CSV table of C-alpha atoms in Angstrom, one decimal:
chain,number,residue,atom,x,y,z
A,1,MET,CA,-0.3,0.4,-0.1
A,2,LYS,CA,2.7,2.6,0.7
A,3,ARG,CA,4.3,1.6,-2.7
A,4,PHE,CA,0.8,2.3,-4.2
A,5,SER,CA,0.9,5.5,-2.3
A,6,LEU,CA,4.0,6.7,-3.0
A,7,PHE,CA,3.8,5.5,-7.3
A,8,PHE,CA,1.1,7.8,-6.9
A,9,ALA,CA,2.3,10.5,-5.4
A,10,ILE,CA,4.9,10.6,-8.0
A,11,ILE,CA,2.8,10.4,-10.7
A,12,LEU,CA,0.9,13.8,-9.0
A,13,ALA,CA,3.7,15.4,-8.9
A,14,MET,CA,4.9,15.0,-12.5
A,15,ALA,CA,1.6,15.8,-13.8
A,16,LEU,CA,1.9,19.3,-11.7
A,17,VAL,CA,5.3,20.1,-13.3
A,18,LEU,CA,3.7,19.4,-16.9
A,19,THR,CA,0.9,21.3,-16.4
A,20,ALA,CA,3.0,24.3,-15.5
A,21,CYS,CA,5.5,23.5,-17.8
A,22,ALA,CA,2.7,24.2,-20.2
A,23,GLY,CA,1.3,27.3,-18.6
A,24,SER,CA,4.5,29.0,-19.2
A,25,SER,CA,5.2,27.9,-22.8
A,26,SER,CA,2.2,30.6,-24.2
A,27,LYS,CA,1.9,31.1,-27.6
A,28,ASN,CA,0.8,34.6,-26.5
A,29,LEU,CA,3.1,37.9,-26.3
A,30,VAL,CA,1.8,40.5,-24.5
A,31,VAL,CA,2.5,43.9,-25.8
A,32,GLY,CA,1.4,47.2,-24.4
A,33,THR,CA,0.5,50.5,-26.1
A,34,SER,CA,-1.0,53.7,-25.7
A,35,ALA,CA,-3.7,53.4,-28.2
A,36,ASP,CA,-4.5,57.6,-29.2
A,37,TYR,CA,-1.7,58.0,-31.4
A,38,PRO,CA,-2.3,57.3,-34.9
A,39,PRO,CA,-1.1,56.8,-37.4
A,40,TYR,CA,0.7,54.5,-35.3
A,41,GLU,CA,-2.0,53.3,-32.5
A,42,SER,CA,-5.1,54.4,-32.5
A,43,VAL,CA,-8.5,51.9,-31.8
A,44,ASP,CA,-10.8,51.8,-35.0
A,45,GLU,CA,-14.4,52.5,-35.2
A,46,GLN,CA,-15.1,48.5,-34.9
A,47,GLY,CA,-13.4,48.6,-31.6
A,48,ASN,CA,-10.3,47.1,-33.3
A,49,TYR,CA,-6.2,48.1,-32.7
A,50,VAL,CA,-5.1,49.8,-36.0
A,51,GLY,CA,-1.6,51.3,-37.1
A,52,PHE,CA,2.0,51.1,-37.9
A,53,ASP,CA,3.2,49.8,-34.8
A,54,MET,CA,0.0,47.3,-34.8
A,55,ASP,CA,0.7,45.7,-37.7
A,56,LEU,CA,4.2,45.9,-37.2
A,57,ILE,CA,3.9,43.5,-33.9
A,58,ARG,CA,1.8,41.4,-35.6
A,59,GLU,CA,4.2,40.7,-37.8
A,60,ILE,CA,7.1,40.2,-36.0
A,61,GLY,CA,4.5,37.7,-33.8
A,62,SER,CA,3.8,35.7,-36.9
A,63,ARG,CA,7.5,35.8,-37.6
A,64,ILE,CA,8.1,34.7,-34.5
A,65,GLY,CA,5.7,32.2,-33.6
A,66,GLN,CA,3.7,33.9,-30.9
A,67,GLN,CA,-0.1,35.4,-31.1
A,68,VAL,CA,0.2,39.0,-30.3
A,69,GLU,CA,-2.5,40.2,-27.5
A,70,ILE,CA,-2.9,44.2,-27.2
A,71,LYS,CA,-3.3,45.6,-24.2
A,72,ASP,CA,-4.1,49.8,-23.9
A,73,MET,CA,-3.1,51.9,-20.9
A,74,PRO,CA,-1.6,55.4,-20.4
A,75,PHE,CA,2.2,56.0,-22.2
A,76,ASP,CA,3.5,56.7,-18.8
A,77,SER,CA,2.4,54.0,-17.3
A,78,LEU,CA,4.3,51.0,-20.0
A,79,ILE,CA,7.5,51.4,-18.9
A,80,ALA,CA,6.3,49.9,-15.0
A,81,ALA,CA,4.3,47.1,-17.1
A,82,VAL,CA,7.0,45.9,-18.3
A,83,GLN,CA,9.5,46.2,-15.0
A,84,GLU,CA,6.9,43.9,-13.2
A,85,SER,CA,5.9,41.3,-16.8
A,86,LYS,CA,2.5,43.0,-16.8
A,87,VAL,CA,3.2,43.1,-20.5
A,88,ASP,CA,5.9,40.8,-22.6
A,89,ALA,CA,6.5,43.5,-24.6
A,90,VAL,CA,5.9,47.5,-25.3
A,91,ILE,CA,5.3,49.2,-29.1
A,92,ALA,CA,3.9,52.7,-29.1
A,93,ALA,CA,6.4,55.1,-31.1
A,94,MET,CA,8.4,55.1,-27.9
A,95,GLN,CA,11.6,56.3,-28.5
A,96,LYS,CA,15.0,55.7,-26.9
A,97,SER,CA,16.5,57.8,-24.2
A,98,ALA,CA,19.4,56.9,-21.9
A,99,ALA,CA,16.9,57.0,-18.8
A,100,ARG,CA,14.6,54.5,-20.1
A,101,GLN,CA,17.6,52.2,-21.1
A,102,GLU,CA,17.9,51.9,-17.3
A,103,LYS,CA,14.3,50.5,-17.1
A,104,VAL,CA,14.5,48.0,-19.9
A,105,ASP,CA,16.2,46.7,-23.1
A,106,PHE,CA,15.4,48.5,-26.3
A,107,SER,CA,15.5,46.6,-29.9
A,108,ASP,CA,16.8,47.9,-32.5
A,109,GLY,CA,15.1,51.0,-33.8
A,110,TYR,CA,12.6,50.8,-36.5
A,111,HIS,CA,11.7,54.4,-37.5
A,112,THR,CA,12.6,58.0,-36.5
A,113,GLN,CA,10.6,61.0,-36.6
A,114,VAL,CA,10.9,64.6,-36.1
A,115,ASP,CA,8.5,66.9,-33.7
A,116,ALA,CA,5.8,69.4,-34.2
A,117,PHE,CA,3.5,72.2,-32.7
A,118,LEU,CA,-0.5,71.9,-32.9
A,119,VAL,CA,-2.4,74.7,-32.3
A,120,SER,CA,-6.1,75.8,-32.9
A,121,GLY,CA,-7.8,76.7,-36.5
A,122,ASP,CA,-8.2,79.7,-35.9
A,123,SER,CA,-4.9,80.7,-34.0
A,124,THR,CA,-2.9,83.2,-34.7
A,125,VAL,CA,0.3,81.8,-33.2
A,126,SER,CA,3.4,82.1,-35.6
A,127,LEU,CA,7.0,79.8,-34.2
A,128,THR,CA,9.6,80.1,-36.6
A,129,LYS,CA,11.5,77.8,-33.9
A,130,PRO,CA,10.6,75.4,-31.0
A,131,GLN,CA,12.2,78.3,-28.3
A,132,ASP,CA,8.8,80.2,-29.3
A,133,ALA,CA,6.7,78.3,-27.5
A,134,ALA,CA,7.9,80.0,-24.0
A,135,GLY,CA,5.1,81.6,-22.6
A,136,LEU,CA,2.6,80.0,-24.3
A,137,LYS,CA,-0.2,77.4,-22.6
A,138,ILE,CA,1.6,74.3,-24.3
A,139,GLY,CA,0.6,70.8,-24.2
A,140,VAL,CA,2.5,67.6,-24.1
A,141,GLN,CA,1.9,63.6,-23.1
A,142,THR,CA,3.0,62.4,-19.7
A,143,GLY,CA,6.0,60.4,-19.7
A,144,THR,CA,7.2,61.4,-23.1
A,145,LEU,CA,10.4,62.6,-24.5
A,146,GLN,CA,8.7,66.1,-25.7
A,147,GLU,CA,7.6,66.7,-22.1
A,148,GLN,CA,11.0,66.6,-20.6
A,149,TRP,CA,12.2,68.6,-23.3
A,150,ALA,CA,9.7,71.3,-22.4
A,151,VAL,CA,10.3,71.4,-19.3
A,152,ASP,CA,14.3,71.8,-19.8
A,153,ASN,CA,14.5,73.9,-22.3
A,154,LEU,CA,11.0,76.3,-22.1
A,155,VAL,CA,10.7,76.9,-18.4
A,156,PRO,CA,14.1,78.7,-18.6
A,157,LEU,CA,13.2,80.8,-21.0
A,158,GLY,CA,9.5,82.1,-19.2
A,159,THR,CA,7.3,79.2,-19.4
A,160,GLN,CA,5.7,78.5,-15.8
A,161,GLU,CA,5.0,75.0,-14.5
A,162,ASP,CA,1.3,76.0,-14.5
A,163,GLN,CA,1.6,76.8,-18.3
A,164,ILE,CA,2.8,72.7,-19.0
A,165,PHE,CA,-0.3,70.5,-19.6
A,166,ARG,CA,0.6,67.2,-19.0
A,167,TYR,CA,-1.7,64.6,-20.3
A,168,GLU,CA,-2.6,61.0,-20.5
A,169,ARG,CA,-3.8,60.9,-23.8
A,170,VAL,CA,-2.7,62.8,-26.5
A,171,ASP,CA,-6.3,62.9,-27.9
A,172,GLN,CA,-7.4,64.8,-25.1
A,173,GLY,CA,-4.1,67.8,-25.5
A,174,ALA,CA,-6.1,68.2,-29.0
A,175,LEU,CA,-9.3,68.8,-27.9
A,176,ASP,CA,-8.0,71.0,-25.5
A,177,VAL,CA,-6.0,72.9,-28.4
A,178,LYS,CA,-9.3,72.9,-30.5
A,179,ASN,CA,-11.0,74.2,-27.8
A,180,GLY,CA,-8.9,77.0,-26.7
A,181,ARG,CA,-7.7,76.2,-22.9
A,182,ILE,CA,-4.3,75.4,-24.5
A,183,ASP,CA,-1.9,77.5,-26.9
A,184,VAL,CA,-0.1,74.6,-28.8
A,185,LEU,CA,0.3,70.6,-28.6
A,186,PHE,CA,4.0,69.5,-28.3
A,187,ILE,CA,4.5,65.7,-30.1
A,188,ASN,CA,5.6,63.3,-32.7
A,189,ALA,CA,4.6,65.2,-36.4
A,190,ASP,CA,3.2,62.1,-37.7
A,191,PRO,CA,0.1,62.0,-35.0
A,192,ALA,CA,0.6,66.1,-35.2
A,193,ALA,CA,-0.7,65.4,-39.1
A,194,ALA,CA,-3.3,62.5,-38.0
A,195,LEU,CA,-4.4,65.0,-35.3
A,196,ALA,CA,-4.8,68.1,-37.5
A,197,GLU,CA,-6.7,66.2,-40.0
A,198,GLN,CA,-8.8,64.5,-37.6
A,199,GLU,CA,-9.9,67.7,-35.2
A,200,GLY,CA,-8.9,71.0,-37.5
A,201,LEU,CA,-6.7,72.0,-36.2
A,202,LYS,CA,-2.7,73.5,-37.5
A,203,VAL,CA,0.6,72.3,-38.2
A,204,ALA,CA,2.2,75.1,-36.3
A,205,LEU,CA,5.9,73.9,-37.0
A,206,VAL,CA,7.6,70.7,-37.9
A,207,THR,CA,11.2,70.7,-36.2
A,208,SER,CA,14.0,68.2,-35.9
A,209,ASP,CA,15.5,70.7,-33.2
A,210,THR,CA,13.5,69.3,-30.3
A,211,VAL,CA,14.0,65.4,-29.8
A,212,SER,CA,15.6,62.8,-32.1
A,213,ALA,CA,15.6,59.3,-31.0
A,214,PRO,CA,14.8,56.4,-33.0
A,215,GLN,CA,11.7,54.4,-32.1
A,216,ALA,CA,11.6,50.8,-30.8
A,217,ILE,CA,10.0,48.1,-29.2
A,218,ALA,CA,11.0,47.5,-24.9
A,219,VAL,CA,11.2,44.3,-23.2
A,220,GLN,CA,11.8,43.5,-19.4
A,221,LYS,CA,15.5,44.1,-18.9
A,222,GLY,CA,17.7,41.3,-19.0
A,223,ASN,CA,15.0,39.2,-21.7
A,224,THR,CA,17.8,38.8,-24.3
A,225,GLU,CA,15.7,35.7,-25.6
A,226,LEU,CA,12.7,37.7,-26.8
A,227,LEU,CA,14.9,40.3,-27.6
A,228,THR,CA,17.1,38.3,-30.2
A,229,LYS,CA,13.9,36.7,-31.6
A,230,ILE,CA,12.3,40.6,-32.0
A,231,ASN,CA,15.4,42.0,-33.5
A,232,ASP,CA,15.9,39.3,-36.1
A,233,ALA,CA,12.4,39.7,-37.1
A,234,LEU,CA,12.9,43.4,-37.7
A,235,ALA,CA,16.2,42.9,-39.3
A,236,ALA,CA,14.2,40.6,-42.0
A,237,MET,CA,11.4,42.6,-42.6
A,238,GLN,CA,14.0,45.8,-43.0
A,239,GLN,CA,15.1,43.9,-45.6
A,240,ASP,CA,12.3,41.8,-47.4
A,241,GLY,CA,10.9,45.6,-47.6
A,242,THR,CA,7.9,44.9,-45.2
A,243,VAL,CA,8.8,47.8,-43.0
A,244,ASP,CA,9.1,50.5,-46.1
A,245,GLN,CA,5.6,48.3,-47.2
A,246,LEU,CA,3.8,49.0,-43.9
A,247,LEU,CA,4.7,52.9,-43.7
A,248,LYS,CA,3.8,53.7,-47.1
A,249,LYS,CA,0.5,52.1,-46.1
A,250,TRP,CA,0.1,54.6,-43.1
A,251,ASN,CA,1.1,57.6,-45.2
A,252,ILE,CA,4.5,57.9,-42.6
A,253,PRO,CA,7.4,59.6,-44.9
């Protein structure tokens, strides 16, 4: 009887181990994004996540054999979500920076864009250089490099802290520009053009003199296995023209 009980105890233990292993080999690649940033990531009328980044990560998932599951969240919570294993990776037009690289690992860059200042359709604001925004009520997305640039470069020129308006979602900032609550919205140029068309706004200035850094996919620090898979897929997609095709599809220069 003791041998019989021991046999079943061993079988049960082996079953638990196999179950745990099966659970850890999930086919899903859970990816965080902030779906308020067309043409990179947004939600269409049917509730689908669409955009260049969404197409890119799904193609990467296909090439590495994993089904992509998108999780939408505020931009400033994405890095923490990776660190806390709430998501496996992040794609959100996120630009590399030294500060971010202390917290997560980044893939090779897949695109670089310039910045822009958005104003309302009837605005008389005129900008010839980024520093001309000093003293205006300026909106930025929380957690972005553009937010940090505004603090570092406009505050010394006279912008007051209460003149910097921070938004979890860029579309909220676009509405405030449209309704005259702020004077300008400072974001990447491609989403600025998309939001200008959607909301009847104007692009007052496009500039490469503010933030210049490649967009990349973030993964948890030390997750070299996933990072290598992503980089290999990206390299293949750049070589076979897939990245260029997606840029063209979404009218991204």
